[in-house]
mmCIF file of C-alpha atoms in Angstrom:
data_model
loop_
_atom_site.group_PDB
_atom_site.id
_atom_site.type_symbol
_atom_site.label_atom_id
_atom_site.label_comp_id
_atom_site.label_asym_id
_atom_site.label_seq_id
_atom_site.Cartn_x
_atom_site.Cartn_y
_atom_site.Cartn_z
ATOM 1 C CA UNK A 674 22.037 -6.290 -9.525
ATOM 2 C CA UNK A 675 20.736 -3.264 -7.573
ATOM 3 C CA UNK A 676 17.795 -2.412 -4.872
ATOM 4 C CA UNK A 677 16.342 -0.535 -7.759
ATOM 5 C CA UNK A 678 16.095 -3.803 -10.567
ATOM 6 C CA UNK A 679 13.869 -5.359 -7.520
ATOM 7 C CA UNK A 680 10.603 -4.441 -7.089
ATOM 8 C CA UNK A 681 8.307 -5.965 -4.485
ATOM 9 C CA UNK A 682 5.454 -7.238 -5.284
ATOM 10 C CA UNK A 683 1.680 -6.406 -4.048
ATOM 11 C CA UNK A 684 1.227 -10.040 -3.467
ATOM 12 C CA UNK A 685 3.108 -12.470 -1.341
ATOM 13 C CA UNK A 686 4.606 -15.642 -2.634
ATOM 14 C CA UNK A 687 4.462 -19.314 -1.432
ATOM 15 C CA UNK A 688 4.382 -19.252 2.225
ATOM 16 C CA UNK A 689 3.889 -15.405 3.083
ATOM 17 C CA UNK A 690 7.053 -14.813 1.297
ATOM 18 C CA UNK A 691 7.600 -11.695 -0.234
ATOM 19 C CA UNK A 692 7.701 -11.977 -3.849
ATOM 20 C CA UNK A 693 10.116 -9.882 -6.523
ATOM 21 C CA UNK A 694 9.753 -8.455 -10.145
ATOM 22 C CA UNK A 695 13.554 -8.032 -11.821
ATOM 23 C CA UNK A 696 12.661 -4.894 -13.788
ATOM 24 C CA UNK A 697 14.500 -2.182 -15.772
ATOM 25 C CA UNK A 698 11.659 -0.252 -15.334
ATOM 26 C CA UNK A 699 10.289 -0.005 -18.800
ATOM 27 C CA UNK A 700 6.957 -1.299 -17.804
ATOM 28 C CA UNK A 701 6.509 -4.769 -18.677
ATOM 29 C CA UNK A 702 3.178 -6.216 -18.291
ATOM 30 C CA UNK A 703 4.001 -8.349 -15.017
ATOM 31 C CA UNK A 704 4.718 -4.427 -14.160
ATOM 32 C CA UNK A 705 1.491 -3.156 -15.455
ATOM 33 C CA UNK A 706 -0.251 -5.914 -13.634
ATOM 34 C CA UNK A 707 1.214 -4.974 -10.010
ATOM 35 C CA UNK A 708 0.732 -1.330 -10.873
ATOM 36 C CA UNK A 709 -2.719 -1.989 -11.202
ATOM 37 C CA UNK A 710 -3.297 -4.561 -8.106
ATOM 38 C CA UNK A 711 -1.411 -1.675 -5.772
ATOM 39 C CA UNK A 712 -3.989 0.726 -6.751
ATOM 40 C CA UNK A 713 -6.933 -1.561 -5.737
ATOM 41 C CA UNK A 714 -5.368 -2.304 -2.884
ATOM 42 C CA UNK A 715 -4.485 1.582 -2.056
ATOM 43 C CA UNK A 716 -8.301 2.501 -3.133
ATOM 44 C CA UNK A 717 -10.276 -0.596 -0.892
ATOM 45 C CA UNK A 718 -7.619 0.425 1.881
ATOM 46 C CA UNK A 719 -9.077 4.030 1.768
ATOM 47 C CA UNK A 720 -12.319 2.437 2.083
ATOM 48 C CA UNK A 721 -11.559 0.359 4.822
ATOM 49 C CA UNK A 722 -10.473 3.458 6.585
ATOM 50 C CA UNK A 723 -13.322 5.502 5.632
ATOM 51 C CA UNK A 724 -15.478 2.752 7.112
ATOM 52 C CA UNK A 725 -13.760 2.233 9.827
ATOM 53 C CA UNK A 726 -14.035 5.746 11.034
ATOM 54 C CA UNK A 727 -17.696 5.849 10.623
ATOM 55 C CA UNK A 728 -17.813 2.541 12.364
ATOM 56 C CA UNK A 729 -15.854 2.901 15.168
ATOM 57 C CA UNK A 730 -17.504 6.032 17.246
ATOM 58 C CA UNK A 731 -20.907 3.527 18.147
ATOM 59 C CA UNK A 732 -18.759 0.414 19.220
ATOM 60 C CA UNK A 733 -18.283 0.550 23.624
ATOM 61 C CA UNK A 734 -14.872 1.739 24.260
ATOM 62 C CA UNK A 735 -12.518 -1.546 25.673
ATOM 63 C CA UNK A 736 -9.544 -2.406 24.237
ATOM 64 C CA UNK A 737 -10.894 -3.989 20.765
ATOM 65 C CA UNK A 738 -12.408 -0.480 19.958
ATOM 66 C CA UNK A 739 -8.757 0.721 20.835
ATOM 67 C CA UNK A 740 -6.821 -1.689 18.528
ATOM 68 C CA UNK A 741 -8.987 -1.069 15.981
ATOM 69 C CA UNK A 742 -8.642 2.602 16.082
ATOM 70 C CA UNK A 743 -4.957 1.971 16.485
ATOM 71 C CA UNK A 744 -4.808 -0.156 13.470
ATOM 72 C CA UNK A 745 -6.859 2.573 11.349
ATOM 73 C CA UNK A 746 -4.286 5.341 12.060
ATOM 74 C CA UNK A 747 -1.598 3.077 11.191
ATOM 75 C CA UNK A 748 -3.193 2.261 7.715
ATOM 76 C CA UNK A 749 -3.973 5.779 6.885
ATOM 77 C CA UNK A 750 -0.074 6.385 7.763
ATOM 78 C CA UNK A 751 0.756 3.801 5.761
ATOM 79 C CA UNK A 752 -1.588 4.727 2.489
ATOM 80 C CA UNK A 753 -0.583 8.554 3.604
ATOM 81 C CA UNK A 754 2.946 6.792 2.917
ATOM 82 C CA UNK A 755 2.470 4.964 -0.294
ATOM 83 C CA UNK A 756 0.658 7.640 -1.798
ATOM 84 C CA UNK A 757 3.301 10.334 -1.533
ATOM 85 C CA UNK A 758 6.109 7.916 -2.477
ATOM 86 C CA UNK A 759 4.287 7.294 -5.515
ATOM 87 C CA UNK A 760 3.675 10.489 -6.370
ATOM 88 C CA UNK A 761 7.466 11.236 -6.029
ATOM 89 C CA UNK A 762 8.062 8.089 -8.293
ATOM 90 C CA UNK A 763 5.775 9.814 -10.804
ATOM 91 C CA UNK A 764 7.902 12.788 -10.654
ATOM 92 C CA UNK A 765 10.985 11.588 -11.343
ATOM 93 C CA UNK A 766 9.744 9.162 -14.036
ATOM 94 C CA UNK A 767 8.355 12.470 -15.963
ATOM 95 C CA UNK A 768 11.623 14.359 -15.348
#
């Protein structure tokens, strides 16, 4: 079995493990049903950031303000990230 049969799951499992699909990529529905959980999560993650952003510019600065403006740039990187490897996935799937 490959990297590529696994893929990881938007949810964890038991514990806070992470949790795998076996696929051959045909699009099962356990497939269908994570493809459409990781775009909720990607679209109320964009919100969050939004939010945060308009949020953060009246709180005092001190080092809350600071983590939380560190933790907003590292989940835009991070959708930035997921968004662009899907779109890449997309790509190859068509070609």
């Amino acid at each position: 079995m490959t990297t590529d049969e696994l893929r990881l799951l938007p949810r964890s499992g038991p514990e806070g493990k992470h949790s795998y699909l076996i696929t051959d990529h045909h699009g099962g529905p356990v497939s269908r049903i994570a493809d459409a959980t990781e775009v909720i999560q990607l679209h109320m993650g964009n919100q969050l950031v939004d939010h945060a952003i308009a949020l953060l510019p009246a709180e005092p600065p001190g080092d809350l303000r600071y983590l939380a403006e560190r933790l907003t740039e590292a989940l835009r990187d991070a959708l930035r990230i997921a968004e662009s490897r899907g779109r890449r996935l997309n790509h190859r799937d068509q070609s």
